[in-house]
mmCIF file of C-alpha atoms and ligand atoms in Angstrom:
data_model
loop_
_atom_site.group_PDB
_atom_site.id
_atom_site.type_symbol
_atom_site.label_atom_id
_atom_site.label_comp_id
_atom_site.label_asym_id
_atom_site.label_seq_id
_atom_site.Cartn_x
_atom_site.Cartn_y
_atom_site.Cartn_z
ATOM 1 C CA MET A 18 -8.224 64.241 206.139
ATOM 2 C CA THR A 19 -9.255 66.080 209.260
ATOM 3 C CA ASP A 20 -13.016 66.178 208.730
ATOM 4 C CA SER A 21 -13.986 64.068 211.698
ATOM 5 C CA PRO A 22 -14.890 66.107 214.758
ATOM 6 C CA SER A 23 -13.940 63.060 216.880
ATOM 7 C CA GLY A 24 -12.559 64.029 220.246
ATOM 8 C CA THR A 25 -14.701 67.145 220.305
ATOM 9 C CA ALA A 26 -16.926 67.402 223.361
ATOM 10 C CA PRO A 27 -20.496 68.806 223.426
ATOM 11 C CA PHE A 28 -20.434 72.613 223.128
ATOM 12 C CA ARG A 29 -19.916 74.597 226.332
ATOM 13 C CA SER A 30 -18.190 77.953 226.495
ATOM 14 C CA SER A 31 -16.752 80.071 229.289
ATOM 15 C CA PHE A 32 -17.166 83.832 229.589
ATOM 16 C CA THR A 33 -14.668 86.501 230.640
ATOM 17 C CA GLN A 34 -16.225 89.941 230.966
ATOM 18 C CA ASN A 35 -14.385 92.793 229.248
ATOM 19 C CA ALA A 36 -13.368 95.094 232.117
ATOM 20 C CA ALA A 37 -12.785 97.883 229.580
ATOM 21 C CA ALA A 38 -16.175 97.487 227.819
ATOM 22 C CA ARG A 39 -17.550 100.649 226.241
ATOM 23 C CA THR A 40 -20.042 102.626 228.333
ATOM 24 C CA ASP A 41 -23.713 102.791 227.349
ATOM 25 C CA ALA A 42 -23.110 106.302 225.985
ATOM 26 C CA GLU A 43 -20.083 105.221 223.905
ATOM 27 C CA ARG A 44 -21.995 102.273 222.480
ATOM 28 C CA ALA A 45 -25.031 104.438 221.710
ATOM 29 C CA ALA A 46 -22.814 106.873 219.789
ATOM 30 C CA ILE A 47 -21.446 104.020 217.643
ATOM 31 C CA LEU A 48 -24.875 102.467 217.076
ATOM 32 C CA ALA A 49 -26.246 105.830 215.918
ATOM 33 C CA ASP A 50 -23.947 105.615 212.862
ATOM 34 C CA PRO A 51 -22.310 102.176 212.761
ATOM 35 C CA GLY A 52 -21.031 102.098 209.144
ATOM 36 C CA PHE A 53 -19.850 98.631 208.082
ATOM 37 C CA GLY A 54 -16.988 96.565 209.495
ATOM 38 C CA VAL A 55 -15.262 99.407 211.333
ATOM 39 C CA ASN A 56 -16.586 99.052 214.878
ATOM 40 C CA PHE A 57 -16.508 95.827 216.869
ATOM 41 C CA THR A 58 -18.329 94.699 219.990
ATOM 42 C CA ASP A 59 -16.745 94.253 223.435
ATOM 43 C CA HIS A 60 -16.198 90.490 223.148
ATOM 44 C CA MET A 61 -15.057 87.797 220.726
ATOM 45 C CA PHE A 62 -15.415 84.027 220.605
ATOM 46 C CA LEU A 63 -12.352 81.758 220.393
ATOM 47 C CA THR A 64 -11.669 78.020 220.301
ATOM 48 C CA GLU A 65 -8.749 75.870 219.144
ATOM 49 C CA TRP A 66 -8.350 72.521 217.465
ATOM 50 C CA THR A 67 -5.550 69.983 217.554
ATOM 51 C CA PRO A 68 -5.607 66.402 216.219
ATOM 52 C CA ALA A 69 -5.358 65.002 219.766
ATOM 53 C CA GLU A 70 -7.924 67.218 221.495
ATOM 54 C CA GLY A 71 -10.392 68.049 218.732
ATOM 55 C CA TRP A 72 -12.107 71.420 219.268
ATOM 56 C CA HIS A 73 -11.602 72.594 222.839
ATOM 57 C CA ASP A 74 -11.386 75.597 225.158
ATOM 58 C CA ALA A 75 -14.435 77.433 223.789
ATOM 59 C CA ARG A 76 -14.553 80.894 225.316
ATOM 60 C CA VAL A 77 -16.014 84.365 225.002
ATOM 61 C CA VAL A 78 -13.296 86.823 225.949
ATOM 62 C CA PRO A 79 -12.650 90.587 225.679
ATOM 63 C CA TYR A 80 -12.269 91.684 222.036
ATOM 64 C CA GLY A 81 -8.624 92.331 221.257
ATOM 65 C CA PRO A 82 -5.577 91.587 219.094
ATOM 66 C CA LEU A 83 -4.361 88.034 218.501
ATOM 67 C CA LEU A 84 -0.685 87.403 219.176
ATOM 68 C CA LEU A 85 0.740 85.391 216.257
ATOM 69 C CA ASP A 86 4.169 83.845 215.740
ATOM 70 C CA PRO A 87 5.601 85.214 212.448
ATOM 71 C CA ALA A 88 5.771 81.609 211.172
ATOM 72 C CA THR A 89 2.012 81.083 211.672
ATOM 73 C CA ALA A 90 0.956 79.029 208.652
ATOM 74 C CA VAL A 91 -2.016 81.192 207.578
ATOM 75 C CA LEU A 92 0.282 84.170 207.004
ATOM 76 C CA HIS A 93 2.238 82.155 204.437
ATOM 77 C CA TYR A 94 -0.154 79.693 202.788
ATOM 78 C CA ALA A 95 -3.578 81.308 203.324
ATOM 79 C CA GLN A 96 -5.230 78.260 204.885
ATOM 80 C CA GLU A 97 -8.256 80.276 205.997
ATOM 81 C CA ILE A 98 -12.048 80.253 205.600
ATOM 82 C CA PHE A 99 -14.858 82.434 206.854
ATOM 83 C CA GLU A 100 -18.604 82.981 207.063
ATOM 84 C CA GLY A 101 -20.836 86.041 207.131
ATOM 85 C CA LEU A 102 -24.277 86.277 208.725
ATOM 86 C CA LYS A 103 -26.356 88.812 210.598
ATOM 87 C CA ALA A 104 -28.255 89.045 213.874
ATOM 88 C CA TYR A 105 -31.539 90.904 213.310
ATOM 89 C CA ARG A 106 -33.457 92.732 216.030
ATOM 90 C CA HIS A 107 -37.219 92.272 215.768
ATOM 91 C CA ALA A 108 -39.815 94.825 216.832
ATOM 92 C CA ASP A 109 -40.373 93.059 220.190
ATOM 93 C CA GLY A 110 -36.651 93.390 221.030
ATOM 94 C CA SER A 111 -35.744 89.725 220.410
ATOM 95 C CA VAL A 112 -32.658 88.909 218.285
ATOM 96 C CA TRP A 113 -32.629 86.329 215.486
ATOM 97 C CA ALA A 114 -30.347 84.646 212.960
ATOM 98 C CA PHE A 115 -31.404 83.654 209.430
ATOM 99 C CA ARG A 116 -30.608 80.087 208.266
ATOM 100 C CA ILE A 117 -27.699 79.758 210.685
ATOM 101 C CA GLU A 118 -27.377 75.986 210.070
ATOM 102 C CA ALA A 119 -26.758 76.716 206.383
ATOM 103 C CA ASN A 120 -23.776 78.888 207.366
ATOM 104 C CA ALA A 121 -22.547 76.120 209.695
ATOM 105 C CA GLU A 122 -22.791 73.517 206.940
ATOM 106 C CA ARG A 123 -21.105 75.763 204.381
ATOM 107 C CA LEU A 124 -18.223 76.371 206.814
ATOM 108 C CA GLN A 125 -17.820 72.585 206.988
ATOM 109 C CA ARG A 126 -17.690 72.321 203.176
ATOM 110 C CA SER A 127 -15.185 75.186 202.989
ATOM 111 C CA ALA A 128 -13.130 73.505 205.723
ATOM 112 C CA HIS A 129 -13.033 70.265 203.752
ATOM 113 C CA ARG A 130 -11.701 72.028 200.616
ATOM 114 C CA LEU A 131 -9.053 73.950 202.572
ATOM 115 C CA ALA A 132 -8.000 70.816 204.544
ATOM 116 C CA LEU A 133 -9.190 72.386 207.802
ATOM 117 C CA PRO A 134 -11.058 70.415 210.510
ATOM 118 C CA ALA A 135 -14.869 70.403 210.486
ATOM 119 C CA LEU A 136 -16.493 72.465 213.215
ATOM 120 C CA PRO A 137 -19.636 70.654 214.462
ATOM 121 C CA VAL A 138 -22.865 72.511 213.581
ATOM 122 C CA GLU A 139 -23.731 72.821 217.313
ATOM 123 C CA TRP A 140 -20.369 74.478 217.919
ATOM 124 C CA PHE A 141 -21.020 76.973 215.152
ATOM 125 C CA THR A 142 -24.510 77.880 216.382
ATOM 126 C CA GLY A 143 -23.269 77.775 219.991
ATOM 127 C CA SER A 144 -20.395 80.152 219.230
ATOM 128 C CA VAL A 145 -22.700 82.690 217.585
ATOM 129 C CA GLN A 146 -25.281 82.358 220.352
ATOM 130 C CA ALA A 147 -22.633 82.812 223.074
ATOM 131 C CA LEU A 148 -21.191 85.962 221.487
ATOM 132 C CA VAL A 149 -24.571 87.533 220.685
ATOM 133 C CA THR A 150 -25.759 86.806 224.240
ATOM 134 C CA ALA A 151 -22.678 88.559 225.664
ATOM 135 C CA ASP A 152 -22.963 91.544 223.312
ATOM 136 C CA GLU A 153 -26.744 91.668 222.843
ATOM 137 C CA ALA A 154 -26.794 95.406 223.564
ATOM 138 C CA TRP A 155 -24.713 95.875 220.376
ATOM 139 C CA VAL A 156 -27.516 94.657 218.087
ATOM 140 C CA PRO A 157 -28.924 97.877 216.601
ATOM 141 C CA SER A 158 -32.654 98.378 216.160
ATOM 142 C CA GLY A 159 -32.906 100.899 213.302
ATOM 143 C CA GLU A 160 -34.482 100.126 209.927
ATOM 144 C CA GLU A 161 -32.419 97.451 208.108
ATOM 145 C CA THR A 162 -29.605 97.610 210.653
ATOM 146 C CA SER A 163 -28.053 94.435 212.073
ATOM 147 C CA LEU A 164 -25.140 92.980 213.992
ATOM 148 C CA TYR A 165 -22.860 91.521 211.307
ATOM 149 C CA LEU A 166 -21.214 88.301 212.488
ATOM 150 C CA ARG A 167 -17.932 87.090 211.069
ATOM 151 C CA PRO A 168 -16.971 83.516 212.003
ATOM 152 C CA PHE A 169 -13.518 82.557 210.653
ATOM 153 C CA MET A 170 -11.056 79.691 210.932
ATOM 154 C CA PHE A 171 -7.340 79.685 210.214
ATOM 155 C CA ALA A 172 -4.149 77.628 210.360
ATOM 156 C CA SER A 173 -2.520 78.805 213.587
ATOM 157 C CA GLU A 174 0.424 76.392 213.788
ATOM 158 C CA ALA A 175 3.850 78.066 213.672
ATOM 159 C CA PHE A 176 5.389 75.908 210.944
ATOM 160 C CA LEU A 177 6.636 76.709 207.437
ATOM 161 C CA GLY A 178 6.313 73.185 206.043
ATOM 162 C CA VAL A 179 3.551 72.826 203.451
ATOM 163 C CA ARG A 180 0.852 70.554 204.907
ATOM 164 C CA PRO A 181 -2.479 71.034 206.696
ATOM 165 C CA SER A 182 -1.933 72.821 209.978
ATOM 166 C CA LYS A 183 -2.057 70.786 213.190
ATOM 167 C CA HIS A 184 -3.199 73.760 215.207
ATOM 168 C CA VAL A 185 -6.307 75.587 214.058
ATOM 169 C CA THR A 186 -8.123 78.566 215.553
ATOM 170 C CA TYR A 187 -11.807 79.400 215.077
ATOM 171 C CA SER A 188 -13.160 82.767 216.132
ATOM 172 C CA VAL A 189 -16.286 84.895 215.810
ATOM 173 C CA ILE A 190 -16.243 88.673 215.884
ATOM 174 C CA ALA A 191 -19.253 90.986 215.592
ATOM 175 C CA SER A 192 -19.695 94.420 214.070
ATOM 176 C CA PRO A 193 -22.818 96.588 214.171
ATOM 177 C CA ALA A 194 -23.916 97.439 210.628
ATOM 178 C CA GLY A 195 -26.029 100.315 209.377
ATOM 179 C CA ALA A 196 -28.522 99.993 206.543
ATOM 180 C CA TYR A 197 -26.641 99.044 203.357
ATOM 181 C CA PHE A 198 -28.729 101.529 201.345
ATOM 182 C CA PRO A 199 -29.476 104.331 203.839
ATOM 183 C CA GLY A 200 -31.051 106.545 201.173
ATOM 184 C CA GLY A 201 -33.102 103.746 199.569
ATOM 185 C CA VAL A 202 -31.994 100.886 197.337
ATOM 186 C CA THR A 203 -29.831 102.098 194.445
ATOM 187 C CA ALA A 204 -28.566 100.296 191.351
ATOM 188 C CA VAL A 205 -24.871 99.536 190.804
ATOM 189 C CA ASP A 206 -22.911 99.208 187.568
ATOM 190 C CA LEU A 207 -20.800 96.105 186.901
ATOM 191 C CA TRP A 208 -17.541 95.625 185.021
ATOM 192 C CA LEU A 209 -16.946 92.515 182.937
ATOM 193 C CA SER A 210 -13.339 91.448 183.437
ATOM 194 C CA SER A 211 -11.757 90.088 180.280
ATOM 195 C CA THR A 212 -8.358 89.677 181.955
ATOM 196 C CA TYR A 213 -8.953 87.907 185.248
ATOM 197 C CA SER A 214 -10.854 84.898 186.557
ATOM 198 C CA ARG A 215 -12.067 84.391 190.107
ATOM 199 C CA ALA A 216 -11.821 80.625 190.236
ATOM 200 C CA GLY A 217 -11.020 77.705 187.963
ATOM 201 C CA ALA A 218 -12.357 74.175 187.633
ATOM 202 C CA GLY A 219 -11.171 72.139 190.611
ATOM 203 C CA GLY A 220 -10.086 75.287 192.440
ATOM 204 C CA THR A 221 -11.466 76.935 195.559
ATOM 205 C CA GLY A 222 -14.301 78.971 193.993
ATOM 206 C CA ALA A 223 -17.018 77.122 195.893
ATOM 207 C CA ALA A 224 -15.252 77.570 199.240
ATOM 208 C CA LYS A 225 -15.609 80.782 201.218
ATOM 209 C CA CYS A 226 -11.906 81.421 201.653
ATOM 210 C CA GLY A 227 -9.879 84.594 201.971
ATOM 211 C CA GLY A 228 -7.680 83.602 199.026
ATOM 212 C CA ASN A 229 -10.578 84.006 196.583
ATOM 213 C CA TYR A 230 -11.029 87.551 197.822
ATOM 214 C CA ALA A 231 -7.310 88.330 197.546
ATOM 215 C CA ALA A 232 -7.470 87.280 193.884
ATOM 216 C CA SER A 233 -10.485 89.545 193.266
ATOM 217 C CA LEU A 234 -8.922 92.780 194.520
ATOM 218 C CA LEU A 235 -6.952 93.685 191.396
ATOM 219 C CA PRO A 236 -9.901 93.172 188.995
ATOM 220 C CA GLN A 237 -12.023 95.039 191.570
ATOM 221 C CA ALA A 238 -9.643 98.005 191.317
ATOM 222 C CA GLU A 239 -9.945 97.810 187.511
ATOM 223 C CA ALA A 240 -13.738 97.941 187.864
ATOM 224 C CA ALA A 241 -13.492 100.997 190.107
ATOM 225 C CA GLU A 242 -11.381 102.753 187.456
ATOM 226 C CA GLN A 243 -14.236 102.101 185.032
ATOM 227 C CA GLY A 244 -16.738 103.636 187.443
ATOM 228 C CA CYS A 245 -18.178 100.246 188.373
ATOM 229 C CA ALA A 246 -18.942 98.922 191.858
ATOM 230 C CA GLN A 247 -18.205 95.227 191.242
ATOM 231 C CA VAL A 248 -16.643 92.790 188.778
ATOM 232 C CA VAL A 249 -18.526 90.108 186.828
ATOM 233 C CA PHE A 250 -16.447 86.945 186.538
ATOM 234 C CA LEU A 251 -16.912 84.416 183.743
ATOM 235 C CA ASP A 252 -15.889 80.759 183.831
ATOM 236 C CA ALA A 253 -12.129 80.391 183.558
ATOM 237 C CA THR A 254 -12.196 77.720 180.829
ATOM 238 C CA GLU A 255 -14.312 79.238 178.065
ATOM 239 C CA GLN A 256 -14.641 82.818 179.325
ATOM 240 C CA ARG A 257 -18.260 82.509 178.291
ATOM 241 C CA TRP A 258 -20.494 81.420 181.183
ATOM 242 C CA ILE A 259 -21.501 83.860 183.874
ATOM 243 C CA GLU A 260 -20.337 82.821 187.325
ATOM 244 C CA GLU A 261 -20.797 85.598 189.897
ATOM 245 C CA LEU A 262 -19.359 88.787 191.375
ATOM 246 C CA GLY A 263 -16.438 88.921 193.818
ATOM 247 C CA GLY A 264 -18.787 88.406 196.759
ATOM 248 C CA MET A 265 -22.350 88.174 195.412
ATOM 249 C CA ASN A 266 -24.397 85.841 193.193
ATOM 250 C CA LEU A 267 -26.437 87.009 190.190
ATOM 251 C CA TYR A 268 -30.064 86.737 189.053
ATOM 252 C CA PHE A 269 -31.775 87.676 185.770
ATOM 253 C CA VAL A 270 -35.469 88.539 185.577
ATOM 254 C CA GLN A 271 -37.006 87.645 182.209
ATOM 255 C CA SER A 272 -39.881 89.405 180.468
ATOM 256 C CA ASP A 273 -42.175 86.415 181.157
ATOM 257 C CA GLY A 274 -41.666 86.895 184.930
ATOM 258 C CA SER A 275 -39.356 83.903 185.395
ATOM 259 C CA ILE A 276 -36.020 84.369 187.106
ATOM 260 C CA VAL A 277 -32.757 82.678 186.167
ATOM 261 C CA THR A 278 -29.529 82.204 188.128
ATOM 262 C CA PRO A 279 -26.302 80.562 186.901
ATOM 263 C CA GLU A 280 -26.288 76.909 187.968
ATOM 264 C CA LEU A 281 -23.620 75.840 190.458
ATOM 265 C CA SER A 282 -20.537 74.952 188.479
ATOM 266 C CA GLY A 283 -18.125 73.909 191.200
ATOM 267 C CA SER A 284 -16.467 77.326 191.019
ATOM 268 C CA ILE A 285 -19.482 79.421 192.106
ATOM 269 C CA LEU A 286 -19.973 80.156 195.806
ATOM 270 C CA GLU A 287 -23.283 78.689 196.979
ATOM 271 C CA GLY A 288 -24.847 81.811 198.477
ATOM 272 C CA ILE A 289 -27.482 81.344 201.159
ATOM 273 C CA THR A 290 -29.255 84.448 199.838
ATOM 274 C CA ARG A 291 -29.174 82.917 196.332
ATOM 275 C CA ASP A 292 -30.737 79.728 197.667
ATOM 276 C CA SER A 293 -33.342 81.570 199.762
ATOM 277 C CA ILE A 294 -34.406 83.653 196.755
ATOM 278 C CA MET A 295 -35.173 80.460 194.824
ATOM 279 C CA THR A 296 -37.715 79.566 197.514
ATOM 280 C CA ILE A 297 -39.059 83.097 198.109
ATOM 281 C CA ALA A 298 -39.452 83.846 194.396
ATOM 282 C CA GLY A 299 -41.262 80.521 194.012
ATOM 283 C CA ASP A 300 -43.605 81.515 196.881
ATOM 284 C CA LEU A 301 -44.273 84.772 195.012
ATOM 285 C CA GLY A 302 -45.289 82.830 191.904
ATOM 286 C CA HIS A 303 -42.160 83.241 189.795
ATOM 287 C CA GLN A 304 -40.717 80.322 187.926
ATOM 288 C CA VAL A 305 -37.092 79.886 189.064
ATOM 289 C CA VAL A 306 -34.520 78.321 186.751
ATOM 290 C CA GLU A 307 -30.916 77.333 187.496
ATOM 291 C CA ARG A 308 -28.983 76.920 184.269
ATOM 292 C CA ARG A 309 -25.931 78.149 182.438
ATOM 293 C CA VAL A 310 -26.228 81.774 181.275
ATOM 294 C CA SER A 311 -23.762 83.043 178.697
ATOM 295 C CA ILE A 312 -22.415 86.546 178.557
ATOM 296 C CA ASP A 313 -23.959 86.906 175.080
ATOM 297 C CA GLU A 314 -27.381 86.028 176.485
ATOM 298 C CA TRP A 315 -26.967 88.798 179.080
ATOM 299 C CA ARG A 316 -25.901 91.415 176.522
ATOM 300 C CA GLU A 317 -28.512 90.472 173.920
ATOM 301 C CA GLY A 318 -31.267 89.837 176.469
ATOM 302 C CA VAL A 319 -30.955 93.282 178.015
ATOM 303 C CA ALA A 320 -30.674 94.894 174.572
ATOM 304 C CA ASP A 321 -33.787 93.173 173.152
ATOM 305 C CA GLY A 322 -35.864 93.271 176.352
ATOM 306 C CA THR A 323 -35.914 89.523 177.086
ATOM 307 C CA ILE A 324 -34.055 90.332 180.308
ATOM 308 C CA THR A 325 -35.881 93.112 182.133
ATOM 309 C CA GLU A 326 -34.002 93.219 185.438
ATOM 310 C CA VAL A 327 -30.659 92.025 186.793
ATOM 311 C CA PHE A 328 -29.772 91.850 190.471
ATOM 312 C CA ALA A 329 -26.938 90.661 192.700
ATOM 313 C CA CYS A 330 -27.507 89.017 196.079
ATOM 314 C CA GLY A 331 -25.608 88.283 199.283
ATOM 315 C CA THR A 332 -25.980 88.669 203.030
ATOM 316 C CA ALA A 333 -24.529 92.183 203.291
ATOM 317 C CA ALA A 334 -26.796 94.025 200.819
ATOM 318 C CA VAL A 335 -29.476 91.277 200.490
ATOM 319 C CA VAL A 336 -30.478 92.229 196.939
ATOM 320 C CA THR A 337 -28.749 94.912 194.855
ATOM 321 C CA PRO A 338 -30.208 96.014 191.512
ATOM 322 C CA VAL A 339 -27.777 96.140 188.595
ATOM 323 C CA GLY A 340 -27.928 99.129 186.257
ATOM 324 C CA ARG A 341 -25.260 98.817 183.568
ATOM 325 C CA LEU A 342 -23.010 95.996 182.463
ATOM 326 C CA LYS A 343 -19.858 97.570 181.012
ATOM 327 C CA TRP A 344 -16.975 95.935 179.205
ATOM 328 C CA ASP A 345 -14.005 97.002 177.146
ATOM 329 C CA GLY A 346 -15.810 98.507 174.161
ATOM 330 C CA GLY A 347 -19.438 98.709 175.191
ATOM 331 C CA GLU A 348 -22.266 98.554 177.695
ATOM 332 C CA VAL A 349 -25.897 97.548 178.081
ATOM 333 C CA ALA A 350 -28.272 99.096 180.574
ATOM 334 C CA THR A 351 -31.503 97.849 182.149
ATOM 335 C CA GLU A 352 -34.208 100.310 183.149
ATOM 336 C CA ALA A 353 -32.784 100.368 186.677
ATOM 337 C CA ALA A 354 -29.835 102.301 185.241
ATOM 338 C CA ALA A 355 -32.117 105.077 184.005
ATOM 339 C CA ASP A 356 -33.604 106.031 187.366
ATOM 340 C CA GLY A 357 -30.993 104.341 189.580
ATOM 341 C CA THR A 358 -33.502 102.262 191.530
ATOM 342 C CA SER A 359 -34.906 98.716 191.585
ATOM 343 C CA GLY A 360 -37.006 96.965 189.009
ATOM 344 C CA LYS A 361 -40.397 95.723 190.223
ATOM 345 C CA VAL A 362 -39.510 92.046 190.619
ATOM 346 C CA THR A 363 -36.166 92.861 192.266
ATOM 347 C CA ALA A 364 -37.931 95.104 194.804
ATOM 348 C CA GLU A 365 -40.662 92.518 195.441
ATOM 349 C CA ILE A 366 -38.133 89.741 196.161
ATOM 350 C CA ARG A 367 -35.986 92.001 198.328
ATOM 351 C CA SER A 368 -38.934 93.063 200.508
ATOM 352 C CA ALA A 369 -40.204 89.508 200.905
ATOM 353 C CA LEU A 370 -36.804 88.318 202.139
ATOM 354 C CA VAL A 371 -36.088 91.289 204.419
ATOM 355 C CA ASP A 372 -39.586 90.995 205.936
ATOM 356 C CA VAL A 373 -38.838 87.414 207.035
ATOM 357 C CA GLN A 374 -35.428 88.393 208.419
ATOM 358 C CA TYR A 375 -36.866 91.253 210.483
ATOM 359 C CA GLY A 376 -39.872 89.230 211.674
ATOM 360 C CA ARG A 377 -42.457 91.253 209.752
ATOM 361 C CA ALA A 378 -43.569 88.272 207.685
ATOM 362 C CA GLU A 379 -44.347 84.713 208.711
ATOM 363 C CA ASP A 380 -41.311 82.399 208.762
ATOM 364 C CA ARG A 381 -42.919 79.734 206.557
ATOM 365 C CA HIS A 382 -39.723 77.778 205.967
ATOM 366 C CA GLY A 383 -38.342 77.589 209.528
ATOM 367 C CA TRP A 384 -35.389 79.817 208.643
ATOM 368 C CA MET A 385 -35.182 81.898 211.813
ATOM 369 C CA THR A 386 -33.374 80.933 215.045
ATOM 370 C CA ARG A 387 -33.699 83.012 218.197
ATOM 371 C CA LEU A 388 -30.312 84.113 219.546
ATOM 372 C CA ALA A 389 -31.300 86.452 222.374
HETATM 373 C C1 PLP B 26 -20.372 84.992 200.693
HETATM 374 C C2 PLP B 26 -20.381 85.014 199.216
HETATM 375 C C3 PLP B 26 -21.578 85.119 198.462
HETATM 376 C C4 PLP B 26 -22.926 85.339 199.086
HETATM 377 O O1 PLP B 26 -23.289 84.357 199.986
HETATM 378 P P1 PLP B 26 -24.445 84.625 201.055
HETATM 379 O O2 PLP B 26 -24.505 83.365 201.827
HETATM 380 O O3 PLP B 26 -25.673 84.894 200.284
HETATM 381 O O4 PLP B 26 -24.011 85.799 201.860
HETATM 382 C C5 PLP B 26 -21.489 85.073 197.088
HETATM 383 N N1 PLP B 26 -20.297 84.938 196.463
HETATM 384 C C6 PLP B 26 -19.143 84.850 197.155
HETATM 385 C C7 PLP B 26 -17.870 84.715 196.410
HETATM 386 C C8 PLP B 26 -19.150 84.880 198.540
HETATM 387 O O5 PLP B 26 -17.995 84.799 199.199
#
């Protein structure tokens, strides 16, 4: 296994200025309406790994295309993992990351499952810091805007044999992101897939890898046909236990004020937002329970009022209220579906978390790291 970062030196990166960087006016025009994942900053971070050298040649260079041999292993066998986090601008102009070490550690766990080399935590934080320092002017300052950071690692050896790649590339790119809910938080409807699973026991469900997303696109298209924004996946074995959405974890608010999230099953992605909500909701006085939740409990709970609110969570949208759960032959709707907005507990948890991220509330748990 290639987990040992042996041979890797302490983090130090070089910088090559982009001679064709956008002007202040061009950047301002993009930041005025950044969208999501369509515009990228002027630079990118790159480093490579080989068994002999470990991670080496860390550099921030002009953003641009990668030149890949057609035999590059990732294009054939999908040996690839990624992360997603945001840089938040605070009112005093400083720029911060939220629980960046948790992203670094999750990338290491994903790497282990995909037989990729571990990137040392200091290299992960260093890579993000180096890119955000270079492109600090790209961090927007509007309400609930951020610079979305996408670290990713892939098998870059040109070889068609099936084995872990002996040349690996790690990169970070950055994309300014507008508010996820520009007109205020709105509820989404979910589609229960009875045909497809996201991940099976012993599979890659707990790793943040591109392959899981590839497998979710067809059921996602099915959901869209049903007028739903996302798919709910059940466990692959019994088709009974709620796992998560294609890219977000789930929470249920019960009538007694407690909140429940499906316990980690080995095929659920361990969301950092999911984990943070356990702490934040506890701070707010809610009892938090991790346990198995069946699809029948969801349907019956919403119908009889035991479940008062349902929400999804992840870095991109933070917390998204769920209106309807639809399936082939029926649907149940929480109150959020009626007026299209958040339930009270959902809104309370969302605000508490966003206030920490944007520096409006005290960082009681040491979650924030200054980047610039
Ligand atoms: C990234 C991801 C999440 C959410 O994780 P966060 O760390 O909260 O952003 C949930 N489910 C899947 C499948 C994911 O890939």
